[in-house]
């Protein structure tokens, strides 16, 4: 029992307390976005972003992802972002074709070690987003930072979630869809800041 308590305290110290932030400055007015039809979503991942495969509580890297089999983590994360954002923008059915451009800042999902042993964890996700006219390439909105953190399931809750089909990938893509809808004024405002245990 004492040993388990020591492990718990050590994990808590490594993971720490932080804030789950779903936030952006202004977003887009629904009066503007309702005329848009998002024909494409692009995701740029700068070469300067670091990637880690270290299975620790909180690897020091910009990109951490274990929601797919071992492979090109940059490509995998790009696809997760694109799929989630495409799902979110599909609700816009206006007449003006536009493109959602994004550039990744951080995609730090939780590791298997955190899922198994941490008292709590957070998927830290942030990116720049802006809208361009699909025909002319004219920038319609200026780049804005979107924070899209999501509380991760750990322990028994993670096992149950996977059994119900709520994998990290499924949850993150659905969350991204909701966040981008809020930013576009096409859904409820998702912005919040909650203190929690995690990276």
PDB file of C-alpha atoms in Angstrom:
ATOM      1  CA  UNK A   1       0.000   0.000   0.000  1.00  0.00           C
ATOM      2  CA  UNK A   2       2.779   2.412   0.936  1.00  0.00           C
ATOM      3  CA  UNK A   3       4.601   1.622  -2.296  1.00  0.00           C
ATOM      4  CA  UNK A   4       1.473   2.399  -4.317  1.00  0.00           C
ATOM      5  CA  UNK A   5       1.115   5.704  -2.498  1.00  0.00           C
ATOM      6  CA  UNK A   6       4.727   6.604  -3.324  1.00  0.00           C
ATOM      7  CA  UNK A   7       4.126   5.765  -7.000  1.00  0.00           C
ATOM      8  CA  UNK A   8       0.972   7.879  -7.025  1.00  0.00           C
ATOM      9  CA  UNK A   9       2.753  10.875  -5.482  1.00  0.00           C
ATOM     10  CA  UNK A  10       5.644  10.497  -7.929  1.00  0.00           C
ATOM     11  CA  UNK A  11       3.267  10.375 -10.879  1.00  0.00           C
ATOM     12  CA  UNK A  12       1.399  13.406  -9.587  1.00  0.00           C
ATOM     13  CA  UNK A  13       4.662  15.339  -9.274  1.00  0.00           C
ATOM     14  CA  UNK A  14       5.704  14.428 -12.817  1.00  0.00           C
ATOM     15  CA  UNK A  15       2.346  15.138 -14.398  1.00  0.00           C
ATOM     16  CA  UNK A  16       1.531  18.184 -12.274  1.00  0.00           C
ATOM     17  CA  UNK A  17      -1.500  20.437 -12.377  1.00  0.00           C
ATOM     18  CA  UNK A  18      -2.384  22.544 -15.362  1.00  0.00           C
ATOM     19  CA  UNK A  19      -5.358  24.137 -17.069  1.00  0.00           C
ATOM     20  CA  UNK A  20      -7.482  22.542 -19.752  1.00  0.00           C
ATOM     21  CA  UNK A  21      -7.837  25.411 -22.200  1.00  0.00           C
ATOM     22  CA  UNK A  22     -10.307  25.580 -25.028  1.00  0.00           C
ATOM     23  CA  UNK A  23      -9.826  29.113 -26.181  1.00  0.00           C
ATOM     24  CA  UNK A  24      -9.471  31.582 -29.043  1.00  0.00           C
ATOM     25  CA  UNK A  25      -9.613  35.365 -29.170  1.00  0.00           C
ATOM     26  CA  UNK A  26     -12.558  36.352 -31.330  1.00  0.00           C
ATOM     27  CA  UNK A  27     -13.737  33.640 -33.668  1.00  0.00           C
ATOM     28  CA  UNK A  28     -15.909  34.253 -36.712  1.00  0.00           C
ATOM     29  CA  UNK A  29     -19.351  35.799 -36.693  1.00  0.00           C
ATOM     30  CA  UNK A  30     -22.145  33.425 -37.665  1.00  0.00           C
ATOM     31  CA  UNK A  31     -23.480  36.188 -39.919  1.00  0.00           C
ATOM     32  CA  UNK A  32     -20.272  35.918 -41.955  1.00  0.00           C
ATOM     33  CA  UNK A  33     -19.586  32.178 -41.864  1.00  0.00           C
ATOM     34  CA  UNK A  34     -23.085  31.087 -42.878  1.00  0.00           C
ATOM     35  CA  UNK A  35     -22.272  32.152 -46.441  1.00  0.00           C
ATOM     36  CA  UNK A  36     -19.189  29.904 -46.573  1.00  0.00           C
ATOM     37  CA  UNK A  37     -18.707  26.405 -47.921  1.00  0.00           C
ATOM     38  CA  UNK A  38     -15.398  24.894 -46.761  1.00  0.00           C
ATOM     39  CA  UNK A  39     -14.076  22.961 -49.746  1.00  0.00           C
ATOM     40  CA  UNK A  40     -10.752  21.974 -48.221  1.00  0.00           C
ATOM     41  CA  UNK A  41      -8.768  21.927 -44.988  1.00  0.00           C
ATOM     42  CA  UNK A  42      -4.988  22.133 -44.999  1.00  0.00           C
ATOM     43  CA  UNK A  43      -2.714  21.291 -42.078  1.00  0.00           C
ATOM     44  CA  UNK A  44       0.879  22.499 -42.037  1.00  0.00           C
ATOM     45  CA  UNK A  45       3.314  20.990 -39.542  1.00  0.00           C
ATOM     46  CA  UNK A  46       6.517  23.072 -39.305  1.00  0.00           C
ATOM     47  CA  UNK A  47       9.803  21.186 -39.486  1.00  0.00           C
ATOM     48  CA  UNK A  48      10.823  22.916 -36.253  1.00  0.00           C
ATOM     49  CA  UNK A  49       8.281  20.978 -34.201  1.00  0.00           C
ATOM     50  CA  UNK A  50       9.859  18.119 -32.263  1.00  0.00           C
ATOM     51  CA  UNK A  51       8.522  14.560 -32.064  1.00  0.00           C
ATOM     52  CA  UNK A  52       8.984  12.104 -29.203  1.00  0.00           C
ATOM     53  CA  UNK A  53       8.396   8.355 -28.945  1.00  0.00           C
ATOM     54  CA  UNK A  54       9.460   8.325 -25.300  1.00  0.00           C
ATOM     55  CA  UNK A  55       6.852   6.488 -23.239  1.00  0.00           C
ATOM     56  CA  UNK A  56       7.143   8.658 -20.139  1.00  0.00           C
ATOM     57  CA  UNK A  57       4.549  10.682 -18.248  1.00  0.00           C
ATOM     58  CA  UNK A  58       5.259  13.937 -20.071  1.00  0.00           C
ATOM     59  CA  UNK A  59       7.814  13.728 -22.909  1.00  0.00           C
ATOM     60  CA  UNK A  60       9.402  17.077 -23.717  1.00  0.00           C
ATOM     61  CA  UNK A  61       8.262  17.430 -27.337  1.00  0.00           C
ATOM     62  CA  UNK A  62       5.732  19.266 -29.481  1.00  0.00           C
ATOM     63  CA  UNK A  63       4.254  16.116 -31.021  1.00  0.00           C
ATOM     64  CA  UNK A  64       3.404  13.034 -28.975  1.00  0.00           C
ATOM     65  CA  UNK A  65       0.971  10.516 -30.446  1.00  0.00           C
ATOM     66  CA  UNK A  66       0.261   6.865 -29.690  1.00  0.00           C
ATOM     67  CA  UNK A  67      -3.256   6.702 -31.154  1.00  0.00           C
ATOM     68  CA  UNK A  68      -2.015   4.949 -34.310  1.00  0.00           C
ATOM     69  CA  UNK A  69       0.459   2.080 -34.824  1.00  0.00           C
ATOM     70  CA  UNK A  70       4.149   3.062 -34.955  1.00  0.00           C
ATOM     71  CA  UNK A  71       4.840   5.149 -38.042  1.00  0.00           C
ATOM     72  CA  UNK A  72       5.193   8.694 -39.301  1.00  0.00           C
ATOM     73  CA  UNK A  73       3.771  10.635 -36.359  1.00  0.00           C
ATOM     74  CA  UNK A  74       3.695  13.894 -38.282  1.00  0.00           C
ATOM     75  CA  UNK A  75       1.575  12.363 -41.038  1.00  0.00           C
ATOM     76  CA  UNK A  76      -0.676  10.642 -38.511  1.00  0.00           C
ATOM     77  CA  UNK A  77      -1.267  13.823 -36.528  1.00  0.00           C
ATOM     78  CA  UNK A  78      -1.882  15.766 -39.739  1.00  0.00           C
ATOM     79  CA  UNK A  79      -4.607  13.276 -40.673  1.00  0.00           C
ATOM     80  CA  UNK A  80      -6.229  13.396 -37.229  1.00  0.00           C
ATOM     81  CA  UNK A  81      -6.382  17.179 -37.388  1.00  0.00           C
ATOM     82  CA  UNK A  82      -7.671  17.210 -40.960  1.00  0.00           C
ATOM     83  CA  UNK A  83     -10.378  14.620 -40.321  1.00  0.00           C
ATOM     84  CA  UNK A  84     -11.608  16.389 -37.193  1.00  0.00           C
ATOM     85  CA  UNK A  85     -11.624  19.823 -38.804  1.00  0.00           C
ATOM     86  CA  UNK A  86     -13.298  18.557 -41.984  1.00  0.00           C
ATOM     87  CA  UNK A  87     -16.058  17.013 -39.887  1.00  0.00           C
ATOM     88  CA  UNK A  88     -16.536  20.280 -38.043  1.00  0.00           C
ATOM     89  CA  UNK A  89     -16.619  22.484 -41.123  1.00  0.00           C
ATOM     90  CA  UNK A  90     -19.051  20.234 -42.999  1.00  0.00           C
ATOM     91  CA  UNK A  91     -21.971  22.054 -41.354  1.00  0.00           C
ATOM     92  CA  UNK A  92     -21.293  25.174 -43.439  1.00  0.00           C
ATOM     93  CA  UNK A  93     -23.302  25.004 -46.666  1.00  0.00           C
ATOM     94  CA  UNK A  94     -23.143  28.533 -48.044  1.00  0.00           C
ATOM     95  CA  UNK A  95     -22.404  29.671 -51.576  1.00  0.00           C
ATOM     96  CA  UNK A  96     -18.869  31.028 -51.138  1.00  0.00           C
ATOM     97  CA  UNK A  97     -16.160  28.341 -51.427  1.00  0.00           C
ATOM     98  CA  UNK A  98     -13.435  28.847 -48.826  1.00  0.00           C
ATOM     99  CA  UNK A  99     -10.456  26.932 -47.464  1.00  0.00           C
ATOM    100  CA  UNK A 100      -9.569  26.469 -43.816  1.00  0.00           C
ATOM    101  CA  UNK A 101      -5.796  26.792 -43.393  1.00  0.00           C
ATOM    102  CA  UNK A 102      -4.134  25.609 -40.194  1.00  0.00           C
ATOM    103  CA  UNK A 103      -0.611  25.397 -38.831  1.00  0.00           C
ATOM    104  CA  UNK A 104       0.142  23.153 -35.902  1.00  0.00           C
ATOM    105  CA  UNK A 105       1.673  24.584 -32.728  1.00  0.00           C
ATOM    106  CA  UNK A 106       1.380  21.550 -30.440  1.00  0.00           C
ATOM    107  CA  UNK A 107      -0.199  18.110 -30.505  1.00  0.00           C
ATOM    108  CA  UNK A 108       0.845  16.457 -27.259  1.00  0.00           C
ATOM    109  CA  UNK A 109      -1.479  13.529 -26.618  1.00  0.00           C
ATOM    110  CA  UNK A 110      -0.940  11.212 -23.663  1.00  0.00           C
ATOM    111  CA  UNK A 111       1.395   8.235 -23.595  1.00  0.00           C
ATOM    112  CA  UNK A 112       0.523   4.630 -22.684  1.00  0.00           C
ATOM    113  CA  UNK A 113       2.411   5.131 -19.405  1.00  0.00           C
ATOM    114  CA  UNK A 114       0.199   8.073 -18.502  1.00  0.00           C
ATOM    115  CA  UNK A 115      -2.932   6.178 -19.472  1.00  0.00           C
ATOM    116  CA  UNK A 116      -1.921   3.242 -17.284  1.00  0.00           C
ATOM    117  CA  UNK A 117      -0.476   4.979 -14.235  1.00  0.00           C
ATOM    118  CA  UNK A 118      -1.041   8.735 -14.105  1.00  0.00           C
ATOM    119  CA  UNK A 119      -3.788  10.122 -11.842  1.00  0.00           C
ATOM    120  CA  UNK A 120      -4.913  12.381 -14.669  1.00  0.00           C
ATOM    121  CA  UNK A 121      -3.765  13.583 -18.079  1.00  0.00           C
ATOM    122  CA  UNK A 122      -4.546  16.105 -20.793  1.00  0.00           C
ATOM    123  CA  UNK A 123      -4.272  16.068 -24.569  1.00  0.00           C
ATOM    124  CA  UNK A 124      -2.642  19.449 -25.303  1.00  0.00           C
ATOM    125  CA  UNK A 125      -3.560  20.664 -28.798  1.00  0.00           C
ATOM    126  CA  UNK A 126      -3.098  24.103 -30.332  1.00  0.00           C
ATOM    127  CA  UNK A 127      -2.858  25.502 -33.841  1.00  0.00           C
ATOM    128  CA  UNK A 128      -3.206  28.641 -35.956  1.00  0.00           C
ATOM    129  CA  UNK A 129      -6.332  28.843 -38.119  1.00  0.00           C
ATOM    130  CA  UNK A 130      -7.495  31.221 -40.841  1.00  0.00           C
ATOM    131  CA  UNK A 131      -9.869  31.277 -43.789  1.00  0.00           C
ATOM    132  CA  UNK A 132      -9.005  31.967 -47.436  1.00  0.00           C
ATOM    133  CA  UNK A 133     -11.171  32.364 -50.507  1.00  0.00           C
ATOM    134  CA  UNK A 134     -10.954  29.070 -52.413  1.00  0.00           C
ATOM    135  CA  UNK A 135     -10.831  30.759 -55.793  1.00  0.00           C
ATOM    136  CA  UNK A 136      -8.521  33.730 -55.277  1.00  0.00           C
ATOM    137  CA  UNK A 137      -6.510  32.678 -52.239  1.00  0.00           C
ATOM    138  CA  UNK A 138      -7.430  35.974 -50.591  1.00  0.00           C
ATOM    139  CA  UNK A 139      -7.118  35.793 -46.817  1.00  0.00           C
ATOM    140  CA  UNK A 140     -10.556  36.440 -45.316  1.00  0.00           C
ATOM    141  CA  UNK A 141      -9.549  36.136 -41.644  1.00  0.00           C
ATOM    142  CA  UNK A 142      -6.215  36.678 -39.965  1.00  0.00           C
ATOM    143  CA  UNK A 143      -4.402  33.714 -38.348  1.00  0.00           C
ATOM    144  CA  UNK A 144      -5.725  33.076 -34.863  1.00  0.00           C
ATOM    145  CA  UNK A 145      -4.408  30.722 -32.189  1.00  0.00           C
ATOM    146  CA  UNK A 146      -6.900  28.056 -31.203  1.00  0.00           C
ATOM    147  CA  UNK A 147      -6.278  26.080 -28.024  1.00  0.00           C
ATOM    148  CA  UNK A 148      -8.162  22.791 -28.093  1.00  0.00           C
ATOM    149  CA  UNK A 149      -7.078  20.869 -24.997  1.00  0.00           C
ATOM    150  CA  UNK A 150      -9.047  17.780 -24.023  1.00  0.00           C
ATOM    151  CA  UNK A 151      -9.068  15.822 -20.787  1.00  0.00           C
ATOM    152  CA  UNK A 152      -7.678  12.334 -21.403  1.00  0.00           C
ATOM    153  CA  UNK A 153      -9.136   9.169 -19.966  1.00  0.00           C
ATOM    154  CA  UNK A 154      -6.758   7.198 -17.744  1.00  0.00           C
ATOM    155  CA  UNK A 155      -6.927   3.924 -15.835  1.00  0.00           C
ATOM    156  CA  UNK A 156     -10.223   2.045 -15.840  1.00  0.00           C
ATOM    157  CA  UNK A 157     -11.995   4.931 -17.572  1.00  0.00           C
ATOM    158  CA  UNK A 158      -9.622   4.606 -20.542  1.00  0.00           C
ATOM    159  CA  UNK A 159     -10.240   0.868 -20.813  1.00  0.00           C
ATOM    160  CA  UNK A 160     -14.015   1.342 -20.742  1.00  0.00           C
ATOM    161  CA  UNK A 161     -13.825   4.144 -23.296  1.00  0.00           C
ATOM    162  CA  UNK A 162     -11.865   2.000 -25.764  1.00  0.00           C
ATOM    163  CA  UNK A 163     -14.328  -0.864 -25.295  1.00  0.00           C
ATOM    164  CA  UNK A 164     -17.089   1.581 -26.252  1.00  0.00           C
ATOM    165  CA  UNK A 165     -15.185   2.736 -29.325  1.00  0.00           C
ATOM    166  CA  UNK A 166     -14.100   6.023 -27.747  1.00  0.00           C
ATOM    167  CA  UNK A 167     -10.413   5.780 -28.582  1.00  0.00           C
ATOM    168  CA  UNK A 168      -8.050   8.741 -28.303  1.00  0.00           C
ATOM    169  CA  UNK A 169      -8.400   9.326 -32.038  1.00  0.00           C
ATOM    170  CA  UNK A 170     -12.204   9.224 -32.013  1.00  0.00           C
ATOM    171  CA  UNK A 171     -12.447  11.556 -29.024  1.00  0.00           C
ATOM    172  CA  UNK A 172      -9.881  14.056 -30.318  1.00  0.00           C
ATOM    173  CA  UNK A 173     -11.396  14.228 -33.809  1.00  0.00           C
ATOM    174  CA  UNK A 174     -14.880  14.804 -32.349  1.00  0.00           C
ATOM    175  CA  UNK A 175     -13.481  17.451 -30.004  1.00  0.00           C
ATOM    176  CA  UNK A 176     -11.690  19.248 -32.842  1.00  0.00           C
ATOM    177  CA  UNK A 177     -14.934  19.262 -34.816  1.00  0.00           C
ATOM    178  CA  UNK A 178     -16.766  20.929 -31.925  1.00  0.00           C
ATOM    179  CA  UNK A 179     -14.011  23.485 -31.317  1.00  0.00           C
ATOM    180  CA  UNK A 180     -13.754  24.559 -34.944  1.00  0.00           C
ATOM    181  CA  UNK A 181     -17.545  24.834 -35.194  1.00  0.00           C
ATOM    182  CA  UNK A 182     -17.477  27.152 -32.199  1.00  0.00           C
ATOM    183  CA  UNK A 183     -14.695  29.242 -33.743  1.00  0.00           C
ATOM    184  CA  UNK A 184     -16.642  29.484 -36.991  1.00  0.00           C
ATOM    185  CA  UNK A 185     -19.812  30.572 -35.212  1.00  0.00           C
ATOM    186  CA  UNK A 186     -21.490  27.414 -36.475  1.00  0.00           C
ATOM    187  CA  UNK A 187     -21.929  25.721 -33.100  1.00  0.00           C
ATOM    188  CA  UNK A 188     -21.959  26.352 -29.343  1.00  0.00           C
ATOM    189  CA  UNK A 189     -19.067  28.363 -27.892  1.00  0.00           C
ATOM    190  CA  UNK A 190     -16.717  25.680 -26.471  1.00  0.00           C
ATOM    191  CA  UNK A 191     -14.342  28.040 -24.666  1.00  0.00           C
ATOM    192  CA  UNK A 192     -13.429  27.135 -21.100  1.00  0.00           C
ATOM    193  CA  UNK A 193     -10.483  26.960 -18.730  1.00  0.00           C
ATOM    194  CA  UNK A 194     -10.539  24.242 -16.060  1.00  0.00           C
ATOM    195  CA  UNK A 195      -7.823  23.359 -13.562  1.00  0.00           C
ATOM    196  CA  UNK A 196      -6.953  19.669 -13.786  1.00  0.00           C
ATOM    197  CA  UNK A 197      -4.243  17.103 -13.168  1.00  0.00           C
ATOM    198  CA  UNK A 198      -2.153  16.588 -16.275  1.00  0.00           C
ATOM    199  CA  UNK A 199       0.661  17.908 -18.428  1.00  0.00           C
TER     200      UNK A 199
END
